Short mmCIF file of C-alpha atoms and ligand atoms in Angstrom, two decimals:
data_model
loop_
_atom_site.label_atom_id
_atom_site.label_comp_id
_atom_site.label_asym_id
_atom_site.label_seq_id
_atom_site.Cartn_x
_atom_site.Cartn_y
_atom_site.Cartn_z
CA LEU A 1 0.00 0.00 0.00
CA GLY A 2 3.03 2.27 0.22
CA GLU A 3 4.14 5.47 1.89
CA ASP A 4 0.72 7.19 2.06
CA PHE A 5 -0.80 4.26 3.91
CA ALA A 6 2.09 4.21 6.42
CA GLU A 7 1.76 7.95 6.95
CA ALA A 8 -1.97 7.74 7.56
CA GLN A 9 -1.39 4.99 10.13
CA GLN A 10 0.98 7.24 12.09
CA LYS A 11 -1.99 9.22 13.39
CA LYS A 12 -3.87 6.10 14.49
CA ALA A 13 -1.06 4.22 16.20
CA ASN A 14 -0.70 3.51 19.90
CA TYR A 15 1.73 5.81 21.75
CA ASP A 16 0.70 4.89 25.27
CA GLU A 17 3.08 2.64 27.24
CA SER A 18 0.25 1.45 29.46
CA GLN A 19 -1.55 0.00 26.42
CA ILE A 20 1.29 -2.40 25.58
CA ALA A 21 0.28 -5.97 26.39
CA PRO A 22 2.80 -7.97 28.43
CA TYR A 23 5.12 -10.08 26.28
CA THR A 24 7.99 -12.54 26.63
CA LEU A 25 11.04 -12.26 24.41
CA PRO A 26 12.37 -15.43 22.77
CA ASP A 27 15.33 -16.84 24.69
CA LEU A 28 18.61 -15.69 23.15
CA LEU A 29 20.72 -18.29 24.83
CA GLN A 30 18.79 -21.49 24.40
CA THR A 31 19.51 -23.54 21.29
CA ALA A 32 16.84 -25.29 19.21
CA THR A 33 17.70 -28.55 20.98
CA GLY A 34 17.33 -26.95 24.42
CA LYS A 35 20.99 -26.47 25.30
CA HIS A 36 21.80 -23.39 27.40
CA VAL A 37 24.58 -21.33 25.81
CA SER A 38 27.08 -20.15 28.39
CA THR A 39 30.29 -19.67 26.39
CA ALA A 40 31.33 -17.44 23.50
CA GLU A 41 32.28 -20.57 21.62
CA ASP A 42 28.82 -22.13 21.90
CA TRP A 43 27.28 -18.83 20.84
CA THR A 44 29.50 -18.64 17.76
CA GLN A 45 29.28 -22.31 16.79
CA LEU A 46 25.70 -23.17 17.74
CA ARG A 47 23.35 -20.34 18.55
CA ARG A 48 24.52 -17.59 16.20
CA PRO A 49 24.00 -19.68 13.03
CA GLU A 50 20.56 -20.73 14.30
CA ILE A 51 19.47 -17.14 14.88
CA LEU A 52 20.85 -15.96 11.55
CA ALA A 53 18.84 -18.71 9.83
CA LEU A 54 15.71 -17.64 11.72
CA PHE A 55 16.09 -14.07 10.42
CA GLU A 56 16.52 -15.44 6.91
CA GLN A 57 13.48 -17.66 7.17
CA HIS A 58 11.09 -15.33 8.98
CA VAL A 59 12.17 -11.72 8.39
CA TYR A 60 14.52 -10.68 5.60
CA GLY A 61 14.90 -13.81 3.47
CA LYS A 62 18.01 -15.64 2.43
CA THR A 63 20.73 -13.89 0.45
CA PRO A 64 21.59 -16.10 -2.55
CA ALA A 65 24.95 -17.86 -2.47
CA PRO A 66 27.93 -16.21 -4.25
CA SER A 67 27.75 -18.83 -7.00
CA THR A 68 24.39 -17.28 -7.96
CA TRP A 69 25.88 -13.93 -8.88
CA GLY A 70 29.33 -15.12 -9.97
CA LYS A 71 32.05 -12.62 -10.86
CA VAL A 72 31.84 -9.11 -9.40
CA ASP A 73 33.44 -6.40 -11.51
CA PHE A 74 34.84 -3.15 -10.04
CA LYS A 75 35.68 -0.32 -12.40
CA VAL A 76 37.12 2.90 -10.95
CA THR A 77 35.62 5.47 -13.32
CA GLU A 78 37.01 8.65 -11.74
CA VAL A 79 39.65 9.71 -9.20
CA LYS A 80 39.57 13.35 -8.14
CA LYS A 81 42.45 14.15 -5.82
CA ASP A 82 41.31 17.65 -4.86
CA ALA A 83 37.75 17.02 -3.79
CA LEU A 84 36.17 19.02 -0.95
CA GLY A 85 38.60 21.91 -1.46
CA GLY A 86 41.62 19.60 -1.49
CA LYS A 87 40.83 17.85 1.77
CA ALA A 88 39.69 14.59 0.21
CA THR A 89 40.07 12.25 -2.73
CA ARG A 90 36.82 11.33 -4.42
CA LYS A 91 36.41 8.15 -6.44
CA PHE A 92 33.54 6.67 -8.37
CA ILE A 93 33.45 2.91 -8.72
CA HIS A 94 31.03 1.09 -10.99
CA ILE A 95 30.20 -2.34 -9.56
CA SER A 96 28.55 -4.81 -11.93
CA LEU A 97 27.90 -8.50 -12.49
CA PRO A 98 29.23 -9.47 -15.93
CA GLU A 99 27.26 -12.73 -15.85
CA HIS A 100 23.98 -10.87 -15.10
CA PRO A 101 23.89 -7.81 -17.37
CA ALA A 102 20.13 -7.38 -16.78
CA TRP A 103 21.19 -5.67 -13.55
CA LYS A 104 22.57 -2.24 -14.46
CA GLY A 105 25.09 -2.20 -11.65
CA MET A 106 25.74 0.36 -8.92
CA GLU A 107 27.70 3.61 -8.70
CA VAL A 108 29.74 3.87 -5.52
CA MET A 109 31.04 7.25 -4.36
CA LEU A 110 34.04 7.08 -2.04
CA TYR A 111 35.63 10.03 -0.22
CA THR A 112 38.93 9.40 1.57
CA PRO A 113 40.84 12.00 3.63
CA ASN A 114 44.02 13.41 2.03
CA GLY A 115 47.29 13.45 3.95
CA LEU A 116 46.24 10.94 6.60
CA GLY A 117 49.39 8.86 6.09
CA LYS A 118 47.52 5.60 6.62
CA PRO A 119 44.46 3.81 5.28
CA ALA A 120 41.30 5.36 6.74
CA PRO A 121 38.46 3.75 8.68
CA CYS A 122 35.41 3.91 6.45
CA PHE A 123 31.67 4.44 6.92
CA VAL A 124 29.63 2.45 4.39
CA GLY A 125 25.98 3.33 3.90
CA PRO A 126 23.26 3.62 1.26
CA SER A 127 21.54 6.90 0.40
CA PHE A 128 17.89 7.69 -0.33
CA GLY A 129 18.65 10.27 -3.00
CA GLY A 130 21.81 9.26 -4.87
CA ASN A 131 25.43 10.39 -4.79
CA HIS A 132 24.55 13.84 -6.14
CA ALA A 133 22.16 14.27 -3.20
CA VAL A 134 24.76 13.24 -0.61
CA SER A 135 27.45 15.56 -1.98
CA THR A 136 27.12 19.25 -2.80
CA GLU A 137 29.97 19.05 -5.34
CA LYS A 138 28.46 20.10 -8.66
CA ASP A 139 30.46 17.63 -10.76
CA VAL A 140 28.92 14.53 -9.15
CA PRO A 141 26.89 12.80 -11.89
CA LEU A 142 23.14 13.04 -11.41
CA SER A 143 21.54 9.64 -10.84
CA THR A 144 19.33 8.60 -13.75
CA ARG A 145 17.54 5.83 -11.84
CA TRP A 146 13.93 5.65 -10.66
CA MET A 147 13.27 7.68 -7.51
CA ARG A 148 10.33 7.93 -5.16
CA PRO A 149 8.18 10.94 -6.06
CA ASN A 150 9.02 13.96 -3.89
CA LYS A 151 8.29 17.50 -5.08
CA GLU A 152 9.91 19.09 -2.03
CA LYS A 153 13.15 17.29 -2.87
CA ASN A 154 12.85 18.14 -6.57
CA ILE A 155 12.26 14.61 -7.73
CA ILE A 156 10.05 15.09 -10.78
CA ASP A 157 8.45 12.23 -12.76
CA ASN A 158 10.44 9.77 -10.65
CA LYS A 159 13.74 11.32 -11.75
CA ALA A 160 16.36 13.42 -10.02
CA THR A 161 16.74 16.98 -11.30
CA GLU A 162 19.61 19.50 -11.09
CA GLU A 163 17.68 21.14 -8.23
CA SER A 164 17.86 17.91 -6.22
CA ARG A 165 21.64 18.18 -5.83
CA GLY A 166 22.71 18.15 -2.19
CA ASN A 167 19.21 17.45 -0.88
CA GLU A 168 20.55 14.74 1.43
CA SER A 169 23.80 16.50 2.35
CA SER A 170 22.70 17.46 5.87
CA ARG A 171 22.54 13.72 6.59
CA TRP A 172 26.06 13.17 5.27
CA PRO A 173 28.40 15.83 6.79
CA LEU A 174 31.30 14.90 4.52
CA GLU A 175 33.66 17.72 5.64
CA MET A 176 33.21 16.77 9.29
CA ILE A 177 33.81 13.06 8.63
CA ILE A 178 36.90 13.75 6.51
CA ALA A 179 38.28 16.21 9.11
CA GLN A 180 38.08 13.36 11.65
CA GLY A 181 40.25 11.16 9.43
CA CYS A 182 37.45 8.88 8.27
CA ALA A 183 36.33 7.85 4.79
CA VAL A 184 32.78 7.45 3.44
CA ALA A 185 31.53 5.04 0.78
CA THR A 186 27.94 5.32 -0.37
CA TYR A 187 25.58 4.27 -3.15
CA TYR A 188 21.99 5.01 -4.14
CA TYR A 189 19.78 2.21 -2.84
CA GLY A 190 17.67 2.41 -6.00
CA ASP A 191 20.70 1.20 -7.98
CA ILE A 192 19.80 -2.22 -6.61
CA GLU A 193 16.09 -1.96 -7.32
CA PRO A 194 13.35 0.69 -7.18
CA ASP A 195 11.71 0.90 -3.74
CA HIS A 196 8.14 -0.14 -4.49
CA ALA A 197 6.24 -3.42 -4.51
CA ASP A 198 7.10 -4.26 -8.15
CA GLY A 199 10.59 -2.75 -8.02
CA TRP A 200 12.28 -6.14 -7.79
CA LYS A 201 11.24 -6.88 -11.37
CA GLU A 202 13.58 -4.18 -12.62
CA GLY A 203 16.49 -4.86 -10.34
CA LEU A 204 19.01 -7.25 -8.93
CA ARG A 205 16.53 -9.78 -7.58
CA ALA A 206 14.96 -10.47 -10.97
CA ALA A 207 18.36 -10.36 -12.71
CA LEU A 208 19.61 -13.13 -10.40
CA SER A 209 16.55 -15.34 -10.58
CA LYS A 210 16.43 -18.16 -13.13
CA ASP A 211 13.38 -16.84 -14.95
CA GLY A 212 13.73 -13.10 -14.43
CA ALA A 213 10.52 -11.55 -13.13
CA ALA A 214 8.31 -14.49 -14.18
CA THR A 215 8.02 -16.10 -10.74
CA GLU A 216 6.86 -14.22 -7.66
CA TRP A 217 9.12 -14.28 -4.61
CA LYS A 218 8.29 -17.09 -2.19
CA ASP A 219 8.54 -17.57 1.56
CA GLY A 220 12.18 -17.46 2.57
CA ASP A 221 13.37 -15.60 -0.56
CA TRP A 222 15.15 -12.30 0.02
CA GLY A 223 13.26 -9.02 0.13
CA ALA A 224 14.44 -5.55 -0.86
CA ILE A 225 16.24 -4.98 2.45
CA GLY A 226 18.27 -8.12 1.75
CA ALA A 227 19.07 -6.89 -1.75
CA TRP A 228 20.10 -3.39 -0.57
CA SER A 229 22.25 -5.08 2.04
CA TRP A 230 23.89 -7.18 -0.68
CA GLY A 231 24.97 -3.87 -2.27
CA LEU A 232 26.70 -2.78 0.93
CA GLN A 233 28.52 -6.08 1.13
CA ARG A 234 29.81 -5.71 -2.45
CA ILE A 235 31.12 -2.26 -1.48
CA ALA A 236 33.08 -4.01 1.29
CA ASP A 237 34.46 -6.38 -1.38
CA TYR A 238 35.69 -3.37 -3.35
CA LEU A 239 37.10 -1.58 -0.29
CA GLU A 240 39.26 -4.63 0.42
CA THR A 241 41.06 -3.77 -2.83
CA ASP A 242 41.49 -0.01 -2.18
CA SER A 243 44.67 0.93 -0.29
CA ASP A 244 43.26 4.31 0.81
CA VAL A 245 40.82 2.46 3.08
CA ASN A 246 41.46 0.21 6.06
CA ALA A 247 39.07 -2.62 5.23
CA LYS A 248 39.52 -3.97 8.76
CA GLN A 249 37.84 -0.80 10.02
CA LEU A 250 34.47 -0.64 8.29
CA ALA A 251 31.35 0.82 9.91
CA VAL A 252 28.00 0.13 8.27
CA ILE A 253 25.45 2.89 8.71
CA GLY A 254 21.87 3.57 7.64
CA HIS A 255 18.81 5.61 8.50
CA SER A 256 15.24 4.37 8.83
CA ARG A 257 14.50 1.67 6.20
CA LEU A 258 18.19 1.86 5.42
CA GLY A 259 18.90 1.51 9.16
CA LYS A 260 17.05 -1.80 9.00
CA THR A 261 19.33 -2.56 6.05
CA SER A 262 22.41 -1.60 8.07
CA LEU A 263 21.46 -3.97 10.91
CA TRP A 264 20.84 -6.86 8.53
CA THR A 265 24.17 -6.16 6.83
CA GLY A 266 26.04 -6.18 10.14
CA ALA A 267 24.31 -9.43 11.08
CA GLN A 268 25.34 -11.21 7.90
CA ASP A 269 28.78 -9.77 7.19
CA GLN A 270 31.31 -9.70 9.99
CA ARG A 271 33.74 -7.55 8.03
CA PHE A 272 31.78 -4.59 9.45
CA GLY A 273 33.42 -4.01 12.83
CA VAL A 274 30.90 -1.32 13.77
CA VAL A 275 27.16 -1.41 13.04
CA ILE A 276 25.06 1.76 13.26
CA SER A 277 21.26 1.90 13.33
CA ASN A 278 19.86 5.42 12.97
CA ASN A 279 16.12 5.54 13.76
CA SER A 280 15.63 2.07 12.23
CA GLY A 281 12.37 1.43 14.11
CA GLU A 282 9.92 -1.32 13.22
CA GLY A 283 11.54 -4.05 11.13
CA GLY A 284 14.87 -2.75 12.49
CA ALA A 285 15.98 -2.30 16.10
CA ALA A 286 12.53 -1.85 17.70
CA ILE A 287 11.15 -4.80 19.68
CA MET A 288 8.35 -6.16 17.47
CA ARG A 289 6.30 -7.49 20.42
CA ARG A 290 5.71 -3.92 21.66
CA ASN A 291 2.59 -2.45 20.15
CA PHE A 292 3.91 1.12 20.11
CA GLY A 293 4.14 3.27 16.98
CA GLU A 294 4.53 1.28 13.79
CA THR A 295 3.52 -2.39 13.96
CA THR A 296 4.26 -5.56 12.01
CA ALA A 297 0.76 -5.34 10.51
CA VAL A 298 1.32 -1.81 9.20
CA ILE A 299 4.85 -2.27 7.90
CA THR A 300 4.07 -5.50 6.06
CA LYS A 301 0.98 -3.91 4.49
CA ALA A 302 2.78 -0.72 3.49
CA PHE A 303 6.08 -2.27 2.43
CA PRO A 304 5.70 -6.04 1.93
CA HIS A 305 8.56 -6.00 -0.58
CA TRP A 306 11.13 -5.08 2.10
CA PHE A 307 10.83 -8.48 3.77
CA THR A 308 10.51 -12.13 2.96
CA LYS A 309 6.88 -13.17 2.50
CA THR A 310 6.74 -15.15 5.75
CA TYR A 311 7.13 -11.96 7.81
CA THR A 312 3.60 -10.83 6.91
CA SER A 313 2.18 -13.83 8.79
CA TYR A 314 3.28 -12.19 12.07
CA SER A 315 0.87 -9.27 11.66
CA ASN A 316 -1.09 -9.07 14.94
CA ASN A 317 0.60 -12.37 15.73
CA GLU A 318 4.04 -11.28 16.95
CA ALA A 319 4.12 -13.75 19.85
CA SER A 320 4.40 -16.66 17.44
CA CYS A 321 7.46 -15.23 15.69
CA PRO A 322 10.57 -17.15 16.78
CA ILE A 323 12.70 -13.99 16.78
CA ASP A 324 12.60 -10.51 18.22
CA LYS A 325 15.00 -7.67 17.59
CA HIS A 326 17.30 -8.17 20.58
CA MET A 327 18.44 -11.21 18.56
CA LEU A 328 19.31 -9.00 15.58
CA ILE A 329 21.43 -6.77 17.82
CA ALA A 330 23.09 -9.86 19.32
CA LEU A 331 24.18 -10.98 15.84
CA ALA A 332 26.60 -8.02 15.86
CA ALA A 333 28.48 -9.41 18.88
CA PRO A 334 31.28 -9.17 19.75
CA ARG A 335 31.60 -6.22 17.34
CA ALA A 336 30.43 -2.75 18.34
CA ILE A 337 26.88 -1.56 17.71
CA TYR A 338 25.28 1.88 18.09
CA ILE A 339 21.50 2.28 18.24
CA ALA A 340 20.16 5.83 17.91
CA SER A 341 16.64 7.17 18.38
CA ALA A 342 15.06 10.62 18.11
CA VAL A 343 12.62 11.75 20.77
CA GLU A 344 9.97 13.00 18.33
CA ASP A 345 10.24 9.83 16.24
CA GLU A 346 7.67 7.94 18.26
CA TRP A 347 6.63 6.01 15.14
CA ALA A 348 9.98 4.17 15.40
CA ASP A 349 9.43 3.41 19.12
CA PRO A 350 12.58 4.87 20.76
CA LYS A 351 12.11 2.81 23.91
CA GLY A 352 11.66 -0.37 21.87
CA GLU A 353 14.94 0.45 20.08
CA PHE A 354 16.66 0.94 23.45
CA LEU A 355 15.29 -2.34 24.79
CA SER A 356 16.63 -4.47 21.95
CA GLY A 357 20.19 -3.41 22.83
CA LEU A 358 19.60 -3.92 26.53
CA ASN A 359 18.28 -7.43 25.97
CA ALA A 360 21.21 -8.32 23.71
CA GLU A 361 23.72 -7.69 26.50
CA PRO A 362 23.99 -11.33 27.71
CA VAL A 363 25.55 -12.29 24.36
CA PHE A 364 28.12 -9.50 24.47
CA ALA A 365 28.90 -10.50 28.07
CA LEU A 366 29.94 -13.97 26.84
CA PHE A 367 32.78 -12.16 25.05
CA GLY A 368 33.60 -9.97 28.05
CA LYS A 369 32.03 -6.95 26.32
CA LYS A 370 29.96 -4.35 28.10
CA GLY A 371 26.62 -2.94 27.00
CA TYR A 372 24.81 0.24 27.99
CA GLY A 373 25.86 0.41 31.65
CA VAL A 374 22.31 1.58 32.49
CA ARG A 375 18.99 -0.28 32.73
CA GLU A 376 16.66 2.61 31.89
CA GLN A 377 16.48 4.66 28.71
CA PRO A 378 18.85 7.61 29.29
CA ALA A 379 17.84 11.28 29.27
CA ILE A 380 17.61 13.08 25.93
CA ASP A 381 21.01 13.90 24.34
CA THR A 382 22.89 11.72 26.83
CA PRO A 383 24.70 8.91 24.99
CA VAL A 384 25.41 5.77 27.01
CA GLY A 385 27.22 2.51 26.46
CA ASP A 386 30.42 0.71 25.63
CA THR A 387 30.31 -2.03 22.96
CA ILE A 388 26.54 -1.52 22.67
CA ALA A 389 25.76 2.21 22.72
CA TYR A 390 22.55 4.21 22.58
CA HIS A 391 21.23 7.74 22.48
CA VAL A 392 17.91 9.44 22.03
CA ARG A 393 18.44 12.90 20.62
CA THR A 394 16.31 16.01 20.53
CA GLY A 395 14.22 16.35 17.39
CA LYS A 396 12.62 14.31 14.68
CA HIS A 397 13.20 11.31 12.42
CA ASP A 398 16.44 12.31 10.64
CA VAL A 399 20.24 12.04 10.70
CA THR A 400 21.86 15.13 12.20
CA SER A 401 25.38 16.34 12.95
CA TYR A 402 24.68 15.46 16.60
CA ASP A 403 24.19 11.83 15.53
CA TRP A 404 27.38 11.92 13.45
CA GLU A 405 29.43 13.42 16.31
CA GLN A 406 28.51 10.39 18.41
CA TYR A 407 29.19 7.91 15.60
CA LEU A 408 32.61 9.41 14.87
CA LYS A 409 33.60 9.17 18.54
CA PHE A 410 32.24 5.63 18.72
CA VAL A 411 34.06 4.44 15.60
CA LYS A 412 37.36 5.94 16.75
CA ARG A 413 36.99 4.47 20.23
CA HIS A 414 36.42 0.99 18.83
CA PHE A 415 38.94 1.01 16.05
CA GLU A 416 41.71 2.72 17.98
CA LYS A 417 41.52 0.27 20.90
C1 GTR B 1 8.15 4.94 6.99
C2 GTR B 1 8.13 3.52 7.52
C3 GTR B 1 9.25 3.35 8.50
C4 GTR B 1 10.56 3.91 7.99
C5 GTR B 1 10.41 5.15 7.14
C6 GTR B 1 11.62 5.51 6.27
O1 GTR B 1 7.09 5.24 6.18
O2 GTR B 1 6.89 3.31 8.14
O3 GTR B 1 9.37 1.98 8.84
O4 GTR B 1 11.27 2.95 7.32
O5 GTR B 1 9.34 5.07 6.29
O6 GTR B 1 12.37 4.66 5.80
O7 GTR B 1 11.78 6.69 6.01
#
């Protein structure tokens, strides 16, 4: 039903804590055969693979095996050594699948700091608006792909326009990130497939299926979030070949639906040493058993294509789902994870986002890693935590420089240890 349906539901949702029915979270530390997990080794060998498979089966679907997509081609199409007034080097990399030309490939934009004297830690995240929307540099090629209609952002007839340049730049403070000695790699999520119910037919998922768009996606097959996440993982493949980046210091980041994508990427691909969820909400960090703000019923009606088909069966039926989102956070362990909320973003259930991190702590503890250090949601603009961190900032659903200040500190703290 799409964005309008989701927006209309925002006014009708429950925002009253006292109206949340009591619930029990699935046990993180008990295996399918009833064994209690009490060591890091048992977590890694037994329980982690089980939980990953549950998320594939019930939530996001299974990412096809590498043999499905075959060779991945990286072509560096531009290197500009004096980007951002000389402070950074900007590269464009075209990533494609020579064995699956029906997929048009993706354009990665990479900024690395000049004069650092060593390979830089790198943030990797998708954008909503394309590279030209992330950067304000006028020579960034305008994306020609399908975009969600948005007059305010100067997206006309589903296409970017010259006026849409920089319209996402407040969410990507490139100068600030570069000044802190970090790199950024990003791509337009629509390079993978257009974000609507039939988008998969024109994108990667159809290109990789045996009969193109002829067969509908079944239970257990990957949804759009899985496909967008695949794109982030191919960027990591490229970064492993680029000597300006320290591929052992990658942080995956995303906002909202792309925050859900970031979490699923961190769960699947352990090359990301830091995982960042910005206002990921329902289908992301928020506990699904809490009826607060967006619900499983709403999200799977509005955006069924984001998930595997099975997920829809948990509408108004969350208790029967074998996972909840503390298990998604736990899949990041023992790596570092940052969960961020915004106080006015009640639709995303800030407290539910906090609680998933809190309830993931027992897994991090198996590795001797500390979580929040508090049991209650902290005051506004008061970040907490060690290997699992959290803040709820002033303001609305967005990515702000306040958020980035915390992420930069977090990334440095974890990678400089
Ligand atoms: C909303 C949706 C949220 C969130 C958001 C976004 O309409 O209900 O789950 O993903 O879109 O991605 O901006």
